[in-house]
Short mmCIF file of C-alpha atoms and ligand atoms in Angstrom, two decimals:
data_model
loop_
_atom_site.label_atom_id
_atom_site.label_comp_id
_atom_site.label_asym_id
_atom_site.label_seq_id
_atom_site.Cartn_x
_atom_site.Cartn_y
_atom_site.Cartn_z
CA MET A 1 6.54 -21.84 -31.78
CA LYS A 2 5.25 -24.54 -29.74
CA HIS A 3 8.43 -26.73 -29.48
CA GLY A 4 10.93 -27.11 -26.58
CA SER A 5 11.25 -25.59 -23.06
CA GLN A 6 10.43 -21.96 -22.94
CA ILE A 7 12.36 -21.59 -19.29
CA ASN A 8 15.20 -23.81 -20.04
CA GLY A 9 17.93 -21.54 -21.11
CA SER A 10 15.66 -18.17 -20.48
CA ARG A 11 15.78 -15.20 -18.11
CA VAL A 12 12.46 -15.48 -15.89
CA LEU A 13 11.20 -12.59 -14.12
CA ILE A 14 8.77 -13.01 -12.01
CA THR A 15 6.66 -9.97 -10.11
CA GLY A 16 5.67 -10.68 -6.59
CA ALA A 17 8.09 -13.47 -6.40
CA GLY A 18 8.38 -12.67 -2.30
CA SER A 19 5.71 -15.34 -1.24
CA GLY A 20 3.36 -17.38 -2.87
CA ILE A 21 2.79 -18.88 -5.89
CA GLY A 22 5.65 -16.73 -7.35
CA ARG A 23 8.25 -17.42 -4.98
CA LEU A 24 7.42 -21.05 -5.89
CA MET A 25 7.39 -20.34 -9.87
CA ALA A 26 11.14 -19.19 -9.06
CA LEU A 27 12.17 -21.97 -7.63
CA ASP A 28 11.09 -23.91 -10.25
CA ALA A 29 11.84 -21.93 -13.10
CA ALA A 30 15.51 -22.64 -11.55
CA ALA A 31 14.72 -25.89 -11.40
CA ARG A 32 13.90 -26.16 -15.00
CA GLY A 33 17.52 -24.39 -15.76
CA ALA A 34 16.57 -20.61 -16.53
CA SER A 35 19.83 -19.03 -16.96
CA GLU A 36 18.70 -16.27 -14.40
CA ILE A 37 15.71 -15.52 -12.29
CA LEU A 38 14.89 -12.44 -11.69
CA ILE A 39 12.44 -11.52 -8.50
CA TRP A 40 10.79 -8.18 -8.37
CA ASP A 41 8.70 -7.85 -5.04
CA LEU A 42 7.61 -5.10 -2.96
CA SER A 43 9.41 -6.81 0.32
CA GLU A 44 13.19 -6.45 -0.07
CA GLU A 45 13.48 -9.05 2.59
CA ARG A 46 11.45 -11.69 1.58
CA GLY A 47 12.54 -11.07 -2.64
CA GLN A 48 16.13 -11.61 -1.24
CA SER A 49 15.28 -14.29 1.17
CA VAL A 50 13.66 -15.91 -1.99
CA ARG A 51 17.20 -15.15 -4.13
CA ASP A 52 19.21 -16.77 -1.03
CA GLU A 53 16.68 -19.86 -1.81
CA ILE A 54 17.52 -20.37 -5.36
CA VAL A 55 21.30 -19.78 -5.12
CA ALA A 56 21.49 -22.79 -2.20
CA THR A 57 20.14 -24.55 -5.31
CA GLY A 58 23.16 -23.48 -7.56
CA ALA A 59 21.05 -21.32 -9.69
CA LYS A 60 21.34 -17.50 -10.25
CA ALA A 61 18.95 -15.37 -8.75
CA ARG A 62 18.84 -11.54 -8.52
CA SER A 63 16.11 -9.59 -5.94
CA PHE A 64 15.22 -6.19 -6.58
CA SER A 65 13.07 -4.05 -4.48
CA VAL A 66 10.23 -2.56 -6.69
CA ASN A 67 6.91 -1.34 -6.62
CA VAL A 68 5.21 -2.79 -9.56
CA ALA A 69 2.35 -0.26 -9.69
CA ASP A 70 5.35 2.70 -9.68
CA SER A 71 5.45 3.19 -13.16
CA ASP A 72 9.02 5.16 -12.79
CA GLN A 73 9.98 2.87 -10.18
CA VAL A 74 9.26 0.32 -12.99
CA ALA A 75 11.28 1.73 -15.94
CA VAL A 76 14.42 1.87 -13.71
CA VAL A 77 14.25 -1.24 -12.46
CA ALA A 78 13.85 -2.96 -15.16
CA GLU A 79 17.02 -1.35 -16.89
CA ALA A 80 18.98 -2.44 -13.92
CA THR A 81 17.65 -5.68 -14.62
CA GLY A 82 18.16 -6.18 -18.20
CA PRO A 83 16.35 -8.46 -21.02
CA VAL A 84 14.04 -10.76 -19.50
CA ASP A 85 12.65 -13.77 -22.06
CA VAL A 86 10.11 -14.79 -19.77
CA LEU A 87 7.87 -12.21 -17.94
CA VAL A 88 5.11 -13.46 -15.19
CA ASN A 89 3.33 -10.79 -13.79
CA CYS A 90 2.09 -12.41 -10.33
CA ALA A 91 2.22 -9.30 -7.63
CA GLY A 92 -1.34 -8.98 -6.63
CA VAL A 93 -3.33 -7.74 -3.48
CA VAL A 94 -6.76 -7.92 -2.54
CA THR A 95 -9.41 -6.02 -0.42
CA GLY A 96 -12.01 -7.98 0.32
CA LYS A 97 -14.68 -5.88 1.71
CA LYS A 98 -18.01 -4.63 0.45
CA LEU A 99 -18.27 -1.98 -2.10
CA LEU A 100 -19.01 0.20 0.41
CA ASP A 101 -16.73 -1.14 3.08
CA ALA A 102 -14.14 -1.05 1.27
CA ASP A 103 -12.00 2.46 1.67
CA GLU A 104 -10.39 4.32 -1.42
CA GLU A 105 -6.72 3.85 -1.10
CA SER A 106 -7.45 0.14 -1.05
CA ILE A 107 -9.40 -0.07 -4.28
CA ARG A 108 -7.14 2.34 -5.85
CA ARG A 109 -4.08 -0.25 -4.70
CA VAL A 110 -5.90 -3.09 -6.26
CA PHE A 111 -6.55 -1.80 -9.75
CA ASP A 112 -3.04 -0.24 -9.56
CA VAL A 113 -1.08 -3.45 -8.43
CA ASN A 114 -3.04 -5.85 -9.90
CA THR A 115 -4.13 -4.16 -13.72
CA LEU A 116 -2.12 -0.76 -14.50
CA ALA A 117 1.04 -2.18 -13.40
CA LEU A 118 0.41 -4.97 -15.45
CA TYR A 119 0.97 -2.33 -18.50
CA TRP A 120 4.15 -0.61 -16.78
CA VAL A 121 5.81 -3.98 -16.40
CA THR A 122 4.98 -5.71 -19.95
CA ARG A 123 5.70 -2.43 -21.61
CA ALA A 124 8.99 -2.48 -20.54
CA PHE A 125 9.75 -6.03 -21.49
CA LEU A 126 8.03 -6.55 -24.32
CA PRO A 127 10.21 -4.45 -27.08
CA GLY A 128 13.33 -6.81 -26.37
CA MET A 129 11.04 -10.13 -27.04
CA LEU A 130 9.56 -8.10 -30.31
CA GLU A 131 13.54 -7.73 -31.34
CA ARG A 132 14.25 -11.20 -30.40
CA ASP A 133 11.22 -12.42 -31.58
CA ARG A 134 10.60 -14.80 -28.28
CA GLY A 135 9.29 -14.68 -25.02
CA THR A 136 6.68 -15.15 -22.76
CA VAL A 137 4.44 -12.66 -21.08
CA ALA A 138 2.23 -14.55 -19.02
CA THR A 139 -0.17 -12.91 -16.37
CA ILE A 140 -1.85 -14.44 -13.72
CA SER A 141 -5.68 -13.67 -13.70
CA SER A 142 -7.84 -15.48 -11.58
CA ALA A 143 -11.24 -17.21 -11.94
CA ALA A 144 -12.71 -14.08 -10.02
CA GLY A 145 -11.33 -12.77 -13.63
CA PHE A 146 -14.46 -14.61 -15.22
CA THR A 147 -17.03 -13.82 -13.09
CA GLY A 148 -17.96 -11.30 -10.07
CA VAL A 149 -17.91 -12.49 -6.37
CA ALA A 150 -19.75 -10.77 -3.61
CA LYS A 151 -16.61 -8.84 -1.91
CA GLN A 152 -14.62 -8.74 -4.44
CA THR A 153 -16.03 -5.40 -6.76
CA ASP A 154 -12.69 -4.11 -6.58
CA TYR A 155 -10.56 -7.42 -7.01
CA SER A 156 -12.35 -8.87 -9.42
CA ALA A 157 -12.88 -6.40 -12.07
CA SER A 158 -8.92 -6.02 -11.85
CA LYS A 159 -8.68 -9.63 -12.77
CA PHE A 160 -11.11 -9.12 -15.69
CA ALA A 161 -8.90 -6.25 -16.69
CA ALA A 162 -6.22 -8.89 -16.31
CA VAL A 163 -8.00 -10.88 -18.91
CA GLY A 164 -8.58 -8.42 -21.39
CA PHE A 165 -5.59 -7.02 -21.36
CA THR A 166 -4.06 -10.41 -22.15
CA GLU A 167 -6.36 -11.04 -24.36
CA SER A 168 -6.13 -8.08 -26.56
CA LEU A 169 -2.22 -8.38 -26.50
CA ARG A 170 -2.72 -11.84 -28.21
CA SER A 171 -4.27 -10.28 -30.87
CA GLU A 172 -1.63 -7.47 -31.30
CA LEU A 173 0.81 -10.21 -31.58
CA ARG A 174 -0.70 -12.64 -33.72
CA ALA A 175 -1.97 -9.61 -35.86
CA GLU A 176 2.12 -9.27 -35.96
CA GLY A 177 2.82 -12.13 -36.80
CA SER A 178 5.15 -12.35 -33.99
CA ASN A 179 6.38 -15.16 -32.16
CA VAL A 180 6.45 -13.82 -28.40
CA GLN A 181 3.73 -15.64 -27.15
CA THR A 182 1.09 -14.60 -24.02
CA LEU A 183 -0.42 -16.76 -21.12
CA VAL A 184 -3.27 -15.73 -18.82
CA VAL A 185 -3.56 -17.83 -15.97
CA CYS A 186 -7.14 -18.17 -13.97
CA PRO A 187 -7.11 -19.80 -11.23
CA TYR A 188 -9.55 -20.26 -8.02
CA TYR A 189 -8.60 -19.95 -4.61
CA ILE A 190 -4.99 -21.17 -3.73
CA ASN A 191 -3.38 -22.36 -0.42
CA THR A 192 -1.51 -19.79 -0.28
CA GLY A 193 -2.65 -16.85 2.87
CA MET A 194 -3.49 -14.26 0.44
CA PHE A 195 -7.40 -15.44 0.77
CA GLU A 196 -7.17 -16.53 4.75
CA GLY A 197 -10.36 -17.65 5.66
CA VAL A 198 -12.15 -18.35 2.54
CA GLN A 199 -14.25 -21.43 2.28
CA THR A 200 -15.51 -23.75 -0.39
CA LYS A 201 -19.12 -25.51 -0.38
CA PHE A 202 -17.86 -27.67 -3.19
CA PRO A 203 -14.42 -29.02 -2.18
CA ARG A 204 -13.98 -31.80 -4.73
CA LEU A 205 -15.55 -29.77 -7.93
CA LEU A 206 -14.35 -26.39 -6.52
CA PRO A 207 -11.18 -27.25 -4.19
CA ILE A 208 -8.83 -24.64 -2.89
CA LEU A 209 -5.80 -25.25 -4.80
CA GLU A 210 -2.88 -26.53 -3.62
CA GLU A 211 0.41 -23.92 -4.37
CA THR A 212 3.01 -26.20 -5.85
CA ASN A 213 0.31 -27.92 -7.96
CA VAL A 214 -0.55 -24.06 -9.69
CA ALA A 215 3.03 -22.81 -9.61
CA THR A 216 4.09 -26.35 -11.66
CA LYS A 217 0.87 -25.87 -13.63
CA VAL A 218 1.89 -22.64 -14.88
CA MET A 219 5.39 -23.66 -15.69
CA ASP A 220 4.35 -26.00 -17.51
CA SER A 221 2.18 -24.05 -19.29
CA ILE A 222 4.75 -21.14 -20.09
CA ASP A 223 7.10 -24.61 -21.46
CA SER A 224 4.52 -25.70 -23.64
CA GLY A 225 3.26 -22.22 -24.97
CA ARG A 226 0.19 -22.84 -23.86
CA GLU A 227 -2.51 -19.76 -24.18
CA GLN A 228 -4.41 -19.88 -21.22
CA LEU A 229 -4.55 -21.95 -18.08
CA VAL A 230 -7.73 -22.79 -15.84
CA MET A 231 -8.21 -24.30 -12.59
CA PRO A 232 -9.95 -26.20 -11.44
CA SER A 233 -11.86 -27.94 -14.94
CA LEU A 234 -15.20 -26.81 -13.63
CA VAL A 235 -13.89 -22.56 -13.88
CA ARG A 236 -13.97 -23.65 -17.64
CA ILE A 237 -17.45 -23.43 -18.07
CA LEU A 238 -17.60 -19.76 -16.66
CA PRO A 239 -17.44 -18.07 -20.05
CA ALA A 240 -19.89 -20.32 -21.58
CA ALA A 241 -22.75 -20.05 -18.32
CA ARG A 242 -22.57 -16.76 -19.18
CA MET A 243 -25.14 -17.71 -22.13
CA LEU A 244 -27.73 -18.09 -19.58
CA PRO A 245 -30.16 -15.60 -18.26
CA THR A 246 -28.51 -13.50 -15.76
CA ARG A 247 -30.83 -14.24 -13.05
CA LEU A 248 -30.24 -17.93 -14.16
CA PHE A 249 -26.09 -17.06 -14.22
CA ASP A 250 -26.47 -15.88 -10.45
CA LYS A 251 -28.59 -18.89 -8.93
CA THR A 252 -25.82 -21.01 -10.69
CA MET A 253 -23.07 -18.78 -8.70
CA ASP A 254 -25.01 -18.97 -5.84
CA PHE A 255 -25.94 -22.76 -6.05
CA LEU A 256 -22.28 -23.31 -6.44
CA GLY A 257 -21.88 -20.98 -2.95
CA VAL A 258 -19.03 -18.69 -5.02
CA ASN A 259 -21.06 -15.33 -2.97
CA LYS A 260 -20.54 -16.81 -0.25
CA THR A 261 -16.65 -18.19 -0.28
CA MET A 262 -15.59 -14.85 0.78
CA ASP A 263 -17.57 -14.22 4.18
CA HIS A 264 -15.15 -15.34 6.76
CA PHE A 265 -12.26 -13.99 4.60
CA THR A 266 -9.79 -12.62 7.09
CA GLY A 267 -7.05 -12.07 4.56
CA ARG A 268 -3.19 -12.59 4.31
CA ARG A 269 -1.56 -12.13 7.99
CA PRO A 270 0.56 -9.50 8.65
CA MET A 271 4.54 -10.64 7.34
CA THR A 272 7.40 -9.09 7.86
CA PRO A 273 8.04 -7.32 6.65
CA GLU A 274 4.72 -5.55 5.93
CA PRO A 275 4.31 -5.50 1.99
CA ASN A 276 3.52 -2.08 1.64
CA THR A 277 6.76 -1.28 3.87
CA ALA A 278 8.70 -1.38 0.51
CA ALA A 279 12.09 1.16 0.67
CA PRO A 280 10.48 5.06 -0.75
CA ALA A 281 10.89 5.55 -4.31
CA GLU A 282 13.71 7.60 -4.34
CA GLU A 283 16.17 5.19 -2.62
CA VAL A 284 14.21 2.40 -4.85
CA GLU A 285 15.62 4.54 -7.93
CA SER A 286 19.28 5.14 -6.52
CA ALA A 287 19.72 1.66 -5.47
CA ALA A 288 19.01 0.26 -8.78
CA ARG A 289 21.12 3.09 -10.60
CA SER A 290 24.09 1.77 -8.77
CA GLN A 291 23.49 -1.40 -9.85
CA LEU A 292 23.55 -0.14 -13.09
CA GLN A 293 26.69 1.80 -12.78
CA ASN A 294 28.33 -1.34 -11.55
N1 NAD B 301 -4.06 -16.80 -3.02
C1 NAD B 301 -5.31 -17.57 -4.31
O1 NAD B 301 -6.47 -17.42 -3.85
C2 NAD B 301 -5.48 -16.71 -5.36
C3 NAD B 301 -6.48 -17.38 -6.81
C4 NAD B 301 -6.59 -16.53 -7.55
C5 NAD B 301 -5.11 -15.64 -8.13
N2 NAD B 301 -4.34 -15.20 -7.37
C6 NAD B 301 -3.63 -14.46 -8.05
O2 NAD B 301 -2.12 -14.94 -7.92
C7 NAD B 301 -1.34 -13.72 -7.42
C8 NAD B 301 -0.21 -14.14 -6.22
O3 NAD B 301 -0.87 -14.84 -5.58
P1 NAD B 301 -0.40 -15.11 -4.27
O4 NAD B 301 -1.60 -15.97 -3.43
O5 NAD B 301 0.63 -15.59 -4.37
O6 NAD B 301 -0.19 -14.21 -3.35
P2 NAD B 301 0.79 -14.00 -2.51
O7 NAD B 301 0.26 -12.76 -0.74
O8 NAD B 301 1.53 -14.64 -1.28
O9 NAD B 301 2.57 -13.02 -2.98
C9 NAD B 301 1.63 -11.74 -4.04
C10 NAD B 301 3.26 -10.92 -3.39
O10 NAD B 301 3.05 -9.52 -4.83
C11 NAD B 301 4.08 -8.98 -3.48
N3 NAD B 301 3.47 -7.57 -4.22
C12 NAD B 301 2.34 -7.22 -3.29
N4 NAD B 301 2.19 -5.69 -4.18
C13 NAD B 301 3.18 -5.32 -4.38
C14 NAD B 301 3.41 -4.17 -5.70
N5 NAD B 301 2.97 -3.01 -5.63
N6 NAD B 301 4.53 -4.18 -6.16
C15 NAD B 301 5.52 -5.79 -6.30
N7 NAD B 301 5.44 -6.60 -5.63
C16 NAD B 301 4.13 -6.53 -4.62
C17 NAD B 301 3.45 -9.32 -1.99
O11 NAD B 301 5.34 -8.45 -1.75
C18 NAD B 301 3.93 -10.73 -2.45
O12 NAD B 301 5.21 -11.19 -1.86
C19 NAD B 301 -1.59 -12.71 -7.36
O13 NAD B 301 -2.17 -11.99 -8.64
C20 NAD B 301 -3.27 -13.02 -7.05
O14 NAD B 301 -4.35 -12.21 -6.86
C21 NAD B 301 -4.46 -15.98 -5.78
#
């Protein structure tokens, strides 16, 4: 089913929509005539501010403070959110340290948010999509979902998993003859601030992507029923490059400067409030329950 807009008239949920490309995709979905934008973010304040921006344009939006890594919270907040037609799994975190420098908590957080949350959130909304036999599950992976990168042992592995997650789900839906679609997005670095400090050796071949451009292309891809979006084009050679002998593959990645991109990584400067200062699980659950009762 690849006809017409998937977004116009649809209820669109974006996780991590309080910042970066999530926020821009939420605004873009509103501009494309989504019937309601559902904003999920760890930060209540940033989620509400994006909701206000959208409502100011005349579109309908609600925001929820939720930790997507917490399966119980996800189930409760999903009920308060209601059915959605388009789910964009966008929330993500990065550690940016060498294997032995990263602490256990950060490594777990990367897999909890970038990988396991895909299961909790998608499992909450997929049954409704299957029942209506329409909808899209879009997942933001990364170019690091195609190649390992120094200082990304956790991040890259979590994004490889996101590619495998979407590809497997796509196969299951295909086997069932379902019209529910999937999209996996694999961008190189984007100028959102999440990867502050990264450097690229060949800016023409591998440019740091512009966030508005990425957000627009993801929404275009959802709208047109595309299944994979890889940016920029050079990144599309990665799966084929894997056919090279490993040493040659590694040399190619080194030549492209991939393993030095993180040398000066500092990561996102603190935002207000800090991403991990979400309300405790009980508060989120009771807030979601009261929304359910209203
Ligand atoms: N920025 C890049 O260079 C880049 C490149 C490739 C892929 N990506 C991926 O794109 C996605 C968005 O990245 P961005 O640059 O817009 O990031 P960002 O840091 O601007 O936004 C991420 C948002 O996710 C939210 N979030 C984090 N943990 C959460 C949790 N447990 N529950 C709910 N919300 C949570 C944060 O509060 C934040 O608002 C991520 O999945 C990222 O891995 C980013």
